[in-house]
mmCIF file of C-alpha atoms in Angstrom:
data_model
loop_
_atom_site.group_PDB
_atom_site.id
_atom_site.type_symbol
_atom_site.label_atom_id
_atom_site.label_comp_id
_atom_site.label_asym_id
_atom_site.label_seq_id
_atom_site.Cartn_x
_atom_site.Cartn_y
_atom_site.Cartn_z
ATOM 1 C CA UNK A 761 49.062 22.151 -39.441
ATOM 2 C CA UNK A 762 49.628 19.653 -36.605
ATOM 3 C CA UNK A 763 52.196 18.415 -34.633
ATOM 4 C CA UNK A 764 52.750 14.766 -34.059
ATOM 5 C CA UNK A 765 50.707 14.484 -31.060
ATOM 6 C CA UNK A 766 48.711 11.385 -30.413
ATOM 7 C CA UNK A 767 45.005 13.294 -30.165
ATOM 8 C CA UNK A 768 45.915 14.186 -33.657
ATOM 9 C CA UNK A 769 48.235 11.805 -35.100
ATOM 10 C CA UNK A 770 48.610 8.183 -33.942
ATOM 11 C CA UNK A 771 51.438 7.203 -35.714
ATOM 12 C CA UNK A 772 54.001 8.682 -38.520
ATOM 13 C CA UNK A 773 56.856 7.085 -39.762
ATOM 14 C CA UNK A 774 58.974 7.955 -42.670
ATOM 15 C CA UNK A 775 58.116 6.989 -45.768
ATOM 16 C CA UNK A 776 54.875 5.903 -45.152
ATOM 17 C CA UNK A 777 51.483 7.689 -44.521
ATOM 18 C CA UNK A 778 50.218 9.211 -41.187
ATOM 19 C CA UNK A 779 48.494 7.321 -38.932
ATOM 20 C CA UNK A 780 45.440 10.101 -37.968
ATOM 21 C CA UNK A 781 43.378 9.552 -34.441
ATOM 22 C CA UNK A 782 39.954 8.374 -35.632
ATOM 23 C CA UNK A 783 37.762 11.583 -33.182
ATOM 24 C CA UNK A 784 40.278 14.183 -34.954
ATOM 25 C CA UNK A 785 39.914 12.931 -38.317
ATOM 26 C CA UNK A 786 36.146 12.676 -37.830
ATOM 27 C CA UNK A 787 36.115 16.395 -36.562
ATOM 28 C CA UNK A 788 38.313 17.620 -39.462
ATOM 29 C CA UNK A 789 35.878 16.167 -42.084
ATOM 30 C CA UNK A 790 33.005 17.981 -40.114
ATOM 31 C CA UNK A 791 34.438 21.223 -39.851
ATOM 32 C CA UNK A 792 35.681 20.720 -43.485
ATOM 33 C CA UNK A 793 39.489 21.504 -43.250
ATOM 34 C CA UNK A 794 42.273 19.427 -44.067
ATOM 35 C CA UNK A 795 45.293 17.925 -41.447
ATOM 36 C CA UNK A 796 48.681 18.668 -42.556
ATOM 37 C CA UNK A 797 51.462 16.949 -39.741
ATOM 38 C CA UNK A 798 54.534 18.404 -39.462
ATOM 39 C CA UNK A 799 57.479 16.027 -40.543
ATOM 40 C CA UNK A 800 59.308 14.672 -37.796
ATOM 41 C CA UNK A 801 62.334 16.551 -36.089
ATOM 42 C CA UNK A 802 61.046 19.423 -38.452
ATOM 43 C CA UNK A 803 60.554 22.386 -35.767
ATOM 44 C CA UNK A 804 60.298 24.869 -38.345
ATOM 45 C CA UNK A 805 57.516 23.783 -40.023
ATOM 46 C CA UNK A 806 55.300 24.188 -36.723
ATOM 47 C CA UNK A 807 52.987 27.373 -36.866
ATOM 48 C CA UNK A 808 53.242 30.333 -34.311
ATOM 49 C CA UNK A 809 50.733 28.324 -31.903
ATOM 50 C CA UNK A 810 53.404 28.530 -28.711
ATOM 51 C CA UNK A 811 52.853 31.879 -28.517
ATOM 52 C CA UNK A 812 49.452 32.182 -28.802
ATOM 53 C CA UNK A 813 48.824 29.653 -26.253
ATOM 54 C CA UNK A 814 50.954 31.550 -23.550
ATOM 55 C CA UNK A 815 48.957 34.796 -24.506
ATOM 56 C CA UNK A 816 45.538 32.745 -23.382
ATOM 57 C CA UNK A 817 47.320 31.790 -20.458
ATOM 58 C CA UNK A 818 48.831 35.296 -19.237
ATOM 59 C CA UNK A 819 46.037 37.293 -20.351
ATOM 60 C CA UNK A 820 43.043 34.645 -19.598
ATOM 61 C CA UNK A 821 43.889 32.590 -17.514
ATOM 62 C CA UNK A 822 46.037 34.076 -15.092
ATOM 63 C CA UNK A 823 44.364 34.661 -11.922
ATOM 64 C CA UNK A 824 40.984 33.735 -13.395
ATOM 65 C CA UNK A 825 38.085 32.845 -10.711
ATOM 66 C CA UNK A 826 35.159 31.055 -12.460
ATOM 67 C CA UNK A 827 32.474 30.011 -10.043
ATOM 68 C CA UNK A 828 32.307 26.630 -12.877
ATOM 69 C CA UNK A 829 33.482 25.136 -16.060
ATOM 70 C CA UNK A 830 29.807 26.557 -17.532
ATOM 71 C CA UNK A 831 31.373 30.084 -17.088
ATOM 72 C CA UNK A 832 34.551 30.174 -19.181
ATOM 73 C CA UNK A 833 32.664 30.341 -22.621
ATOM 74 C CA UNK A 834 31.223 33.538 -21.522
ATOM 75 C CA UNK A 835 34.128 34.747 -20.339
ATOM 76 C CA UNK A 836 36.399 33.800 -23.113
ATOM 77 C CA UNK A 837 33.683 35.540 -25.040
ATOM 78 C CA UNK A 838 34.302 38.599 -23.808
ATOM 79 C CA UNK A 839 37.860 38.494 -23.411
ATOM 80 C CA UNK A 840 37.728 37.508 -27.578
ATOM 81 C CA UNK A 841 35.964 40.511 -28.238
ATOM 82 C CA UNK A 842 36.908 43.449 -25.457
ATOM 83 C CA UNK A 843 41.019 42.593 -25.824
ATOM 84 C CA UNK A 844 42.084 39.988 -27.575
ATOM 85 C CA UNK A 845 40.569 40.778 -31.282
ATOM 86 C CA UNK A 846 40.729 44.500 -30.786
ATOM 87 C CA UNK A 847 44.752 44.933 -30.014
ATOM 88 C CA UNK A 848 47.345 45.060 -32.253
ATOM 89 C CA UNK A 849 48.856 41.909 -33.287
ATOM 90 C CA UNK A 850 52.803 42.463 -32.732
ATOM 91 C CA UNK A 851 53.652 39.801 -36.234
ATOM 92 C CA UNK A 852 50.680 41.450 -38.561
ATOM 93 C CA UNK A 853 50.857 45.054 -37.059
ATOM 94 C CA UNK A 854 46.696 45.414 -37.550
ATOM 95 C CA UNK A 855 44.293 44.511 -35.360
ATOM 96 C CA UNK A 856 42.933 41.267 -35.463
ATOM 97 C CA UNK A 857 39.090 41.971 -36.004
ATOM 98 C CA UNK A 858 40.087 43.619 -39.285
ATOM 99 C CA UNK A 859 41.951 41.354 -40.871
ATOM 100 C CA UNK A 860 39.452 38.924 -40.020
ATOM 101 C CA UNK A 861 37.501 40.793 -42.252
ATOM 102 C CA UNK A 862 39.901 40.810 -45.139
ATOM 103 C CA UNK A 863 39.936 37.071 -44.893
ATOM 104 C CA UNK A 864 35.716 36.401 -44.313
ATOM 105 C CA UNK A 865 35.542 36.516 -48.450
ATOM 106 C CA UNK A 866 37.509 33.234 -48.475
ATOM 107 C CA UNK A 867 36.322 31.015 -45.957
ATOM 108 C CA UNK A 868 33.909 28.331 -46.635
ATOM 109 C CA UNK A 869 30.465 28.103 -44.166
ATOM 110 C CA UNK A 870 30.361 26.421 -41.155
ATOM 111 C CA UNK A 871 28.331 23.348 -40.684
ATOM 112 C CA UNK A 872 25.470 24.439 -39.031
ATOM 113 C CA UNK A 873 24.952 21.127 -36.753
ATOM 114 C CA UNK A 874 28.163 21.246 -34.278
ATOM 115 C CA UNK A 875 30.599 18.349 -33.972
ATOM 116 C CA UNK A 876 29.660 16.154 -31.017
ATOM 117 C CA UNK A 877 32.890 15.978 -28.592
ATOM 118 C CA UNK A 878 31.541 13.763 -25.759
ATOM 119 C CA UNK A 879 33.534 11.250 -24.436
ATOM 120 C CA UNK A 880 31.997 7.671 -24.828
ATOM 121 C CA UNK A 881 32.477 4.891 -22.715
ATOM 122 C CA UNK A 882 31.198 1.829 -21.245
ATOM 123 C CA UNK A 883 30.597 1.777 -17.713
ATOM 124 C CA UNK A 884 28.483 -1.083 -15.392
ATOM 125 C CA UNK A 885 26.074 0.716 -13.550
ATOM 126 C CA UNK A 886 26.427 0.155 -9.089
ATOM 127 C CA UNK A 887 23.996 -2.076 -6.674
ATOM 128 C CA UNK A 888 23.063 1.587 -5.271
ATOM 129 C CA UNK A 889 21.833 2.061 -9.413
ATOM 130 C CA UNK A 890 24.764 4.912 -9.799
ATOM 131 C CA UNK A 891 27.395 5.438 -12.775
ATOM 132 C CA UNK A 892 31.078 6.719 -11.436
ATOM 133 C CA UNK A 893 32.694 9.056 -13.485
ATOM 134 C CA UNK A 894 35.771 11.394 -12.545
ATOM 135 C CA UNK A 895 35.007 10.663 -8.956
ATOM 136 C CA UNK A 896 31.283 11.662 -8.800
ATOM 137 C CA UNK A 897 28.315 9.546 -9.079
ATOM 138 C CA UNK A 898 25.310 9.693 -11.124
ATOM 139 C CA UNK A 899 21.910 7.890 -11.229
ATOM 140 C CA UNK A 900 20.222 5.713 -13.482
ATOM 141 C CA UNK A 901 16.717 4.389 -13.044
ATOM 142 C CA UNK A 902 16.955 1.539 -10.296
ATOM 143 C CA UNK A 903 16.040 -1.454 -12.616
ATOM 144 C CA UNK A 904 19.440 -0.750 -14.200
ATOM 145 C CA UNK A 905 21.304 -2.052 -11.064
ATOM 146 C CA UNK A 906 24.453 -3.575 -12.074
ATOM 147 C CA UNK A 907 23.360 -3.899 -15.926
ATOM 148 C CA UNK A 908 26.281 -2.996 -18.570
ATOM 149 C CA UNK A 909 25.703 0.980 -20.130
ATOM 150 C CA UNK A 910 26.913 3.357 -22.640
ATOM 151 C CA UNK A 911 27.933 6.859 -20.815
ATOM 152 C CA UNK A 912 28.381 10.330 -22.876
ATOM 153 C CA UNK A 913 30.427 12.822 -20.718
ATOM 154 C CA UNK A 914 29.723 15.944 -22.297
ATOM 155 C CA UNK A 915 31.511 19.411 -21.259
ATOM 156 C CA UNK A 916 27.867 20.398 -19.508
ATOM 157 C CA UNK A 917 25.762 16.941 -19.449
ATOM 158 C CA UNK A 918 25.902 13.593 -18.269
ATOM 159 C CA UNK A 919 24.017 11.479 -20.677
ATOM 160 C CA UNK A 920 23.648 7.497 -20.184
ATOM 161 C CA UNK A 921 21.974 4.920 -22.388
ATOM 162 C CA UNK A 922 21.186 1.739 -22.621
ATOM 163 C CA UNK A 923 21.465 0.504 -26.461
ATOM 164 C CA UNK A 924 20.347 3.453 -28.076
ATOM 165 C CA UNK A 925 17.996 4.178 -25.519
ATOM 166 C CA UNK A 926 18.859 7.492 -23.354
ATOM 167 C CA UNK A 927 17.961 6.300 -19.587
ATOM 168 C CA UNK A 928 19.334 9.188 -17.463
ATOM 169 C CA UNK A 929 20.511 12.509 -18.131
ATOM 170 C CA UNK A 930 22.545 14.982 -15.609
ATOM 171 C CA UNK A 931 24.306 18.227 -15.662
ATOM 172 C CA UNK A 932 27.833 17.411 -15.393
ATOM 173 C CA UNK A 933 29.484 18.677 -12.188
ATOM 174 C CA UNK A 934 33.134 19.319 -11.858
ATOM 175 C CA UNK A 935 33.404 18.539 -8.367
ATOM 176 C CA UNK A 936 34.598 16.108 -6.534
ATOM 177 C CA UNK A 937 33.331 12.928 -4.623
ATOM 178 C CA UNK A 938 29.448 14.340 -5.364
ATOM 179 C CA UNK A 939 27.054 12.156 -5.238
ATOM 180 C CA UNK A 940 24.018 13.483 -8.567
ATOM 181 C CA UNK A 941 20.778 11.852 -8.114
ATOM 182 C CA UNK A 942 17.681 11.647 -9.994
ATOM 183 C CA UNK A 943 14.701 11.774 -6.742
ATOM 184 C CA UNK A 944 12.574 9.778 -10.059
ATOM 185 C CA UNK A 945 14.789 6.946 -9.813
ATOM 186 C CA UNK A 946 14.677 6.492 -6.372
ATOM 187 C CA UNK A 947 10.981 6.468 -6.724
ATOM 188 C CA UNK A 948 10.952 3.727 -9.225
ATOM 189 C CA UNK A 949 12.996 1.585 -6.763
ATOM 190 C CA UNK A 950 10.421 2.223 -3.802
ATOM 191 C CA UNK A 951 7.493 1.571 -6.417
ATOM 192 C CA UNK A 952 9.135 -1.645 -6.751
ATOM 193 C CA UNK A 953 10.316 -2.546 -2.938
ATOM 194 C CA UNK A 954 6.127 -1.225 -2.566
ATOM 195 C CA UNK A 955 5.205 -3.764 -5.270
ATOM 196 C CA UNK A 956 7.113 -6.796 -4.342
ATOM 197 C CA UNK A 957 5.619 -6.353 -0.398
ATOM 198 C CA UNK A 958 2.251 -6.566 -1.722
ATOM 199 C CA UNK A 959 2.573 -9.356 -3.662
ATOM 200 C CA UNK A 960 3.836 -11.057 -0.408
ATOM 201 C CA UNK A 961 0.893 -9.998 1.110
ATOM 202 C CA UNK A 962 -1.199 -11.613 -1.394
ATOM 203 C CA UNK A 963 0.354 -14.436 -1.196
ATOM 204 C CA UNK A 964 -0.153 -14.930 2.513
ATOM 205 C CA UNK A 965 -3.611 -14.044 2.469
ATOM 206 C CA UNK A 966 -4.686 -16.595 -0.165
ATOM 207 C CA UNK A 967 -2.512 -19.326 1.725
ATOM 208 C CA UNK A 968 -4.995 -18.955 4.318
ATOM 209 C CA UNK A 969 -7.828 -21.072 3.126
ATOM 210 C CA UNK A 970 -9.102 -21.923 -0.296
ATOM 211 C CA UNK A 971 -12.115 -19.361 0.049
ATOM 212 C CA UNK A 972 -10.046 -16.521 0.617
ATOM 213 C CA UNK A 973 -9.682 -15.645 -2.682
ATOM 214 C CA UNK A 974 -13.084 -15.212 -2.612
ATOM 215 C CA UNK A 975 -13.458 -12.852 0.260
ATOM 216 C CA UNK A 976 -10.391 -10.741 -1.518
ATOM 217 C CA UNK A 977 -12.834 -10.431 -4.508
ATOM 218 C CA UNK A 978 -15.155 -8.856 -2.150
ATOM 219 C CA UNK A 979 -12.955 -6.711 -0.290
ATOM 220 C CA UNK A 980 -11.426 -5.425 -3.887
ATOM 221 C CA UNK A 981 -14.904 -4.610 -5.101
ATOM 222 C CA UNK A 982 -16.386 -2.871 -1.618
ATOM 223 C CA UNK A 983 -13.058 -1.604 -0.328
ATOM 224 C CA UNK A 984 -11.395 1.242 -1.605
ATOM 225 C CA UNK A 985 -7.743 0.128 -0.261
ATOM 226 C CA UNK A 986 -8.545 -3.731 0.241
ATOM 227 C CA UNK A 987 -4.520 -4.078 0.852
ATOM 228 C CA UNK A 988 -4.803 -2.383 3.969
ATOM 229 C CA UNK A 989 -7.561 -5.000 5.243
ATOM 230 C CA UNK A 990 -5.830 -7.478 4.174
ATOM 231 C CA UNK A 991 -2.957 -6.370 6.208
ATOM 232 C CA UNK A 992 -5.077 -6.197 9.542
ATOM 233 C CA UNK A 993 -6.668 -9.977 9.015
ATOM 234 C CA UNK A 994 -3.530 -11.235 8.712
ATOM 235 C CA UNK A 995 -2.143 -9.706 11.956
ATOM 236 C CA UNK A 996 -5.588 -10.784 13.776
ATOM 237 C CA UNK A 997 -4.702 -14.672 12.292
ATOM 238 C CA UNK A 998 -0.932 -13.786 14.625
ATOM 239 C CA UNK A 999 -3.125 -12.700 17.410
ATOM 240 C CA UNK A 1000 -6.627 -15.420 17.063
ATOM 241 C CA UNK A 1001 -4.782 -18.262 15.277
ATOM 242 C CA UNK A 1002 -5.407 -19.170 11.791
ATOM 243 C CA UNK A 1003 -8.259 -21.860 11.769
ATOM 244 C CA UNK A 1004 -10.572 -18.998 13.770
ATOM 245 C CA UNK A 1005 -9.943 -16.030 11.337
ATOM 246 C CA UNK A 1006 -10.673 -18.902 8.524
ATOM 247 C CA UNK A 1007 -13.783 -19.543 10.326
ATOM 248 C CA UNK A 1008 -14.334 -15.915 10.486
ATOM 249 C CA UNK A 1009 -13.976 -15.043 6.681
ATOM 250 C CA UNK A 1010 -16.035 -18.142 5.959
ATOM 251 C CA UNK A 1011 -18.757 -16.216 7.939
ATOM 252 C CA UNK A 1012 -17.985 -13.126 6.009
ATOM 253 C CA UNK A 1013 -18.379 -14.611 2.779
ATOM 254 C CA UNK A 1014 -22.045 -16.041 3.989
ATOM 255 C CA UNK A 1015 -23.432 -12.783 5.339
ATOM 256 C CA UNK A 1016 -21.334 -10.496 2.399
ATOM 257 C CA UNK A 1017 -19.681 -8.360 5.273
ATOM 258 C CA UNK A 1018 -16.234 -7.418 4.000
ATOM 259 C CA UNK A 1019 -13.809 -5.761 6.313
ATOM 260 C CA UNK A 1020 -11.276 -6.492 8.605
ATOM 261 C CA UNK A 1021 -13.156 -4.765 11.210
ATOM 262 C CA UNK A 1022 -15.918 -7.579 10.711
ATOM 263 C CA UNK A 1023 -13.538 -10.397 10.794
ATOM 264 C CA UNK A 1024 -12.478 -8.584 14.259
ATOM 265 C CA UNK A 1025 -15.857 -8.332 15.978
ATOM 266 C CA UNK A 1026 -16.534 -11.300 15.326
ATOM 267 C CA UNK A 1027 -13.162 -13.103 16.440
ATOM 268 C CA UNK A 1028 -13.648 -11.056 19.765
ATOM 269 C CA UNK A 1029 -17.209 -11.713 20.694
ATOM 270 C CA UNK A 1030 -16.561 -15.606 20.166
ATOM 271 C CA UNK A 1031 -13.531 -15.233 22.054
ATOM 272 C CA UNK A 1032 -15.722 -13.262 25.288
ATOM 273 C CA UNK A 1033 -18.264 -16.665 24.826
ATOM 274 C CA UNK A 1034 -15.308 -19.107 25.689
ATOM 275 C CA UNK A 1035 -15.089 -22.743 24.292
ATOM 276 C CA UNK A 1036 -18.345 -24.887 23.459
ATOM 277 C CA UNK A 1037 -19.435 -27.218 26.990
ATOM 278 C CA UNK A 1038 -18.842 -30.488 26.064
ATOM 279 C CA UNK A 1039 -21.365 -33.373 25.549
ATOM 280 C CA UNK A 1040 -23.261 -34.025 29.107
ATOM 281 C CA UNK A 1041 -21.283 -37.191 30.812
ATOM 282 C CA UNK A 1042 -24.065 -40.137 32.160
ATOM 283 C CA UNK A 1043 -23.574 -42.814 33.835
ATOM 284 C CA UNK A 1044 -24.642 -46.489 32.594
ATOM 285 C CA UNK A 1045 -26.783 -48.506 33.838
ATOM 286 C CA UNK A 1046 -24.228 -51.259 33.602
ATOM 287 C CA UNK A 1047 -21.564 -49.421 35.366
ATOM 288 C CA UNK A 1048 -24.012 -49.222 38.354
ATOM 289 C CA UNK A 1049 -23.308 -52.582 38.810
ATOM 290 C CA UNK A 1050 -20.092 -52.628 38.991
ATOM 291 C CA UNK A 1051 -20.302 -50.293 42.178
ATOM 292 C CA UNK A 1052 -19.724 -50.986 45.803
ATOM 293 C CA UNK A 1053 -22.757 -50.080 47.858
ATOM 294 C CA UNK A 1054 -22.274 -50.179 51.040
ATOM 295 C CA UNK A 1055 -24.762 -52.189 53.678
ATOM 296 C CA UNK A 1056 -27.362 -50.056 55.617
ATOM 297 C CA UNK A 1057 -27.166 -49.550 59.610
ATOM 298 C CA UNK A 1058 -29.972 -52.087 60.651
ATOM 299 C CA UNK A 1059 -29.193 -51.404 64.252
ATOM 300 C CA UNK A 1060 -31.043 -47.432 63.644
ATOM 301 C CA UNK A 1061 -33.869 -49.426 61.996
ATOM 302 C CA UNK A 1062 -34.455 -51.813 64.666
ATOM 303 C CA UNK A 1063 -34.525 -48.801 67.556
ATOM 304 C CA UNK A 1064 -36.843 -47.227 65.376
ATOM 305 C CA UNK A 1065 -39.253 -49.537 65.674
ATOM 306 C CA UNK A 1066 -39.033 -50.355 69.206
ATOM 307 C CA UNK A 1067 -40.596 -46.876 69.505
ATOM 308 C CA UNK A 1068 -43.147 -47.557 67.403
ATOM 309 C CA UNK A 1069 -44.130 -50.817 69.475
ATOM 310 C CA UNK A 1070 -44.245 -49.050 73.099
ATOM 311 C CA UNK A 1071 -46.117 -46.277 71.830
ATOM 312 C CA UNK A 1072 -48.685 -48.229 70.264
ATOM 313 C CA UNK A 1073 -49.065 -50.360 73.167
#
């Protein structure tokens, strides 16, 4: 017997049936009991649930420290069986435990799988890959940045799929403003950031010269982490300019040396050597005559042989 509250009953007019929430009628069918609604403006047909509810809350609740929500079960537990069940009821006059016992005969099994009471929504997961709910955060894997997902807040767990596909699970935390992370799903999102840079590299390595995919063959097959060669030629191309290091790994590929310390070597020793002379600049025979030759002294010549007269005479 229910009262005309919308978790149970959605709508009830006279006359006509009640409208019954879709969860609670779901759960009744489960547990296998039937709803009965009070009538409207029909207090007495409610049962004695007022005062049972204050006794949870005076005897229970009051001044109750739980360190979290995962600890009142327990606790209830132990209230159930230590107080609650063993006192005598004030209405009945017998203890509660026993005439649970009278009544065992005529109850009908429980189903054995329990009713699932999560609380299903869809949410959009965050750029930062993170699903908001009740003020905290929680993570999905990082490819699922800003994709649309199903979330199941459960009293304990977080759960969060995509489809029927269960991406992320979490214990649920009844803080506030916490931030629950997966360290998996960060990893995913450097494997990719780690991915996507070496395709870059790749990229600018083979955009060096149409043989370089070549020399990456041969790196790949002699080198046990060819990305980090690859890494150094390209900063020596910064440093040497990119038609020498092309030169460099055309050399490579002749001699089958594969490394970047090779390329390096051999970009330093031609460096050391300095530029090529140039071709040996002669003169022509017909620019000769184009010069301006200047006439001899005569007057040295003629003195000179004045000498030679006198002395031979």
């Amino acid at each position: 017997m229910v009262d005309n509250l919308k978790s149970a009953v959605l709508q009830r007019l006279i006359g006509q049936a009640p409208v019954f929430n879709p969860k609670y009628l779901a759960f009744s069918k489960h547990w296998g009991f039937e709803i009965s609604p009070c009538n409207v403006r029909a207090g007495q047909e409610k049962g004695r649930v007022e005062n049972g509810v204050g006794y949870v809350k005076k005897n229970l609740l009051a001044g109750l420290e739980l360190p979290d929500f995962a600890a009142m079960q327990p606790a209830a537990t132990v209230w159930v069986d230590t107080v609650a069940n063993v006192r005598v009821h004030g209405e009945t006059h017998q203890r509660p435990i026993d005439r649970f016992e009278d009544e065992r005969a005529h109850l009908l099994p429980l189903n054995p799988a329990g009713f699932d009471l999560a609380r299903v929504c869809s949410v959009r997961a965050t750029k930062q890959f993170r699903i908001p709910l009740d003020s905290n955060h929680y993570t999905v894997p990082s490819r699922y940045a800003g994709l649309p997902l199903t979330l199941k807040a459960h009293a304990d767990r977080v759960c969060i799929y995509d489809g029927d596909q269960l991406i992320a699970r979490h214990p649920r935390s009844m803080d506030r403003h916490k931030d629950i992370e997966d360290p998996d799903h960060e990893k995913q999102l450097l494997a990719q950031r780690k991915t996507a840079r070496e395709q870059r590299l790749m990229v600018q390595f083979l955009a060096l010269s149409p043989r370089a995919q070549g020399y990456l063959e041969g790196l790949e097959a002699k080198r046990v982490n060819a990305r980090v060669h690859l890494r150094k030629i390209l900063a020596l191309a910064e440093l040497y300019g990119k038609e020498a290091v092309v030169r460099a790994l055309d050399d490579g590929l002749e001699l089958h040396a594969f490394s970047a310390e090779y390329i390096a070597n051999i970009l330093a020793a031609r460096r050391r050597i300095g530029p090529e002379p140039a071709a040996l600049q002669l003169t022509r025979r017909a620019d000769l005559l184009e010069l301006e030759i200047p006439e001899p002294d005569l007057s040295i010549y003629d003195r000179n042989q004045g000498d030679i007269d006198g002395n031979t005479s």
